Short mmCIF file of C-alpha atoms in Angstrom, two decimals:
data_model
loop_
_atom_site.label_atom_id
_atom_site.label_comp_id
_atom_site.label_asym_id
_atom_site.label_seq_id
_atom_site.Cartn_x
_atom_site.Cartn_y
_atom_site.Cartn_z
CA VAL A 1 -16.60 10.54 -10.75
CA THR A 2 -16.37 12.62 -8.25
CA LYS A 3 -13.28 15.18 -7.66
CA ASN A 4 -10.66 13.41 -6.33
CA CYS A 5 -11.64 10.11 -7.02
CA TYR A 6 -8.64 8.21 -7.92
CA ASP A 7 -8.24 4.48 -10.22
CA ILE A 8 -6.46 1.95 -7.94
CA LEU A 9 -3.08 2.96 -9.61
CA THR A 10 -3.39 6.52 -9.85
CA ALA A 11 -4.99 5.98 -5.38
CA PHE A 12 -1.38 4.17 -4.93
CA GLN A 13 0.59 6.32 -6.47
CA HIS A 14 -0.82 9.36 -4.61
CA PHE A 15 -1.31 7.12 -0.98
CA ARG A 16 3.09 6.50 -1.57
CA PHE A 17 3.82 10.03 -2.27
CA ASP A 18 1.04 12.42 -0.63
CA ILE A 19 0.12 10.39 2.21
CA ILE A 20 2.86 8.40 4.08
CA HIS A 21 5.41 10.03 5.98
CA ASP A 22 7.09 9.28 9.18
CA ASN A 23 4.84 11.12 12.29
CA ILE A 24 1.80 8.38 10.93
CA PRO A 25 1.42 7.20 14.22
CA PRO A 26 0.06 3.13 14.52
CA GLY A 27 -3.78 2.72 14.12
CA ASP A 28 -4.02 5.88 12.20
CA THR A 29 -6.90 5.22 9.40
CA THR A 30 -6.28 6.95 5.84
CA VAL A 31 -9.43 6.78 3.34
CA ILE A 32 -8.76 7.31 -0.44
CA LYS A 33 -12.06 8.29 -2.64
CA THR A 34 -11.85 4.93 -5.83
CA TYR A 35 -14.10 3.59 -7.54
CA PHE A 36 -14.29 -0.70 -7.70
CA THR A 37 -16.34 -2.74 -9.73
CA ASP A 38 -17.63 1.31 -11.37
CA GLU A 39 -18.70 1.95 -8.30
CA PRO A 40 -17.88 4.79 -5.66
CA TRP A 41 -15.40 3.08 -3.34
CA ASP A 42 -13.49 4.25 -0.27
CA LEU A 43 -10.08 2.31 -0.27
CA VAL A 44 -9.55 2.34 3.47
CA CYS A 45 -5.79 2.21 4.81
CA VAL A 46 -4.64 1.30 8.22
CA TYR A 47 -1.00 2.07 9.36
CA GLN A 48 0.07 -0.95 11.50
CA GLY A 49 4.01 0.73 11.94
CA LYS A 50 7.64 0.11 11.14
CA GLU A 51 9.25 -3.53 10.35
CA THR A 52 12.40 -4.76 9.31
CA ILE A 53 12.57 -7.39 6.68
CA GLU A 54 14.96 -9.21 4.62
CA THR A 55 14.06 -7.49 0.63
CA VAL A 56 16.45 -8.10 -2.61
CA LEU A 57 17.73 -4.28 -1.76
CA GLY A 58 19.14 -5.86 1.50
CA LYS A 59 17.71 -4.95 5.20
CA LYS A 60 14.77 -2.24 4.84
CA GLU A 61 12.91 0.00 7.67
CA CYS A 62 9.81 -1.00 5.75
CA TYR A 63 5.97 0.96 6.53
CA VAL A 64 3.36 -1.34 7.33
CA PHE A 65 -0.16 -0.83 5.75
CA LYS A 66 -2.75 -3.34 5.85
CA PRO A 67 -5.71 -2.50 3.27
CA GLN A 68 -8.96 -3.38 3.98
CA PRO A 69 -10.27 -5.14 1.09
CA GLU A 70 -13.93 -5.81 -0.49
CA LEU A 71 -15.71 -8.88 2.04
CA GLY A 72 -16.85 -11.29 -0.10
CA HIS A 73 -16.21 -13.27 -2.90
CA PHE A 74 -12.36 -13.55 -2.23
CA PHE A 75 -12.02 -12.42 1.54
CA ASP A 76 -13.33 -13.06 4.80
CA ASP A 77 -11.09 -10.90 6.94
CA LYS A 78 -10.62 -7.00 7.05
CA ASP A 79 -7.18 -7.98 7.97
CA ALA A 80 -6.61 -9.89 5.12
CA VAL A 81 -3.89 -7.96 3.45
CA THR A 82 -0.66 -5.90 4.12
CA PHE A 83 1.60 -4.18 2.34
CA TRP A 84 5.58 -3.56 2.91
CA ILE A 85 6.72 0.01 1.89
CA THR A 86 10.22 1.25 2.64
CA ALA A 87 10.08 3.75 4.97
CA ASP A 88 12.60 5.69 2.74
CA LYS A 89 13.15 8.79 -0.32
CA TYR A 90 11.82 5.97 -3.35
CA LEU A 91 9.10 4.54 -0.67
CA ILE A 92 9.46 1.58 -2.39
CA PRO A 93 6.39 -1.79 -2.41
CA VAL A 94 9.04 -4.95 -1.66
CA LYS A 95 6.17 -7.37 -0.13
CA MET A 96 2.49 -7.91 -0.14
CA GLN A 97 0.47 -10.55 1.43
CA ALA A 98 -3.35 -11.36 1.00
CA VAL A 99 -4.76 -13.95 2.78
CA MET A 100 -7.66 -15.28 0.52
CA LYS A 101 -10.93 -17.76 1.42
CA ILE A 102 -8.92 -20.95 -1.34
CA ALA A 103 -5.22 -20.11 -1.35
CA SER A 104 -3.25 -17.64 0.27
CA VAL A 105 -0.35 -14.86 -1.83
CA ILE A 106 2.90 -13.08 -1.01
CA ALA A 107 4.38 -10.98 -3.30
CA ASN A 108 8.27 -10.15 -2.79
CA LEU A 109 10.16 -7.81 -5.17
CA GLU A 110 12.08 -9.61 -7.22
CA GLU A 111 13.81 -6.62 -9.21
CA TYR A 112 13.62 -3.11 -9.18
CA LYS A 113 15.71 -0.77 -11.60
CA ASN A 114 16.71 3.69 -11.67
CA PRO A 115 14.00 4.91 -9.16
CA GLN A 116 13.03 7.83 -10.31
CA TYR A 117 10.00 8.56 -8.30
CA VAL A 118 11.22 9.90 -5.08
CA LYS A 119 8.99 11.46 -1.78
CA LYS A 120 9.31 15.58 -1.58
CA GLU A 121 10.89 16.89 1.56
#
């Protein structure tokens, strides 16, 4: 593995706490080096802007990102996956939507306890 290459979970944490900030312009693209099926893979995330959505935490303003999935087996469209992450110091992932070839999946945060990790100011 090359330097600054992350497993997918660490890449997500790196993205949340080191990449996201209030001044990201919509359309901004971030590339994080990771690996997928044991091969180096660039995880590309495109910032869509902010959106206020209803969550178990109440109405929350969220950053909206579209990570571009590997096309082929599951996905036909590079815009098939969307994540909503709270636009606060906790950067909580509250919703995910994926439109796949055979089904669509929506995942909403159901419970959250004791946030311990906050974005450095």
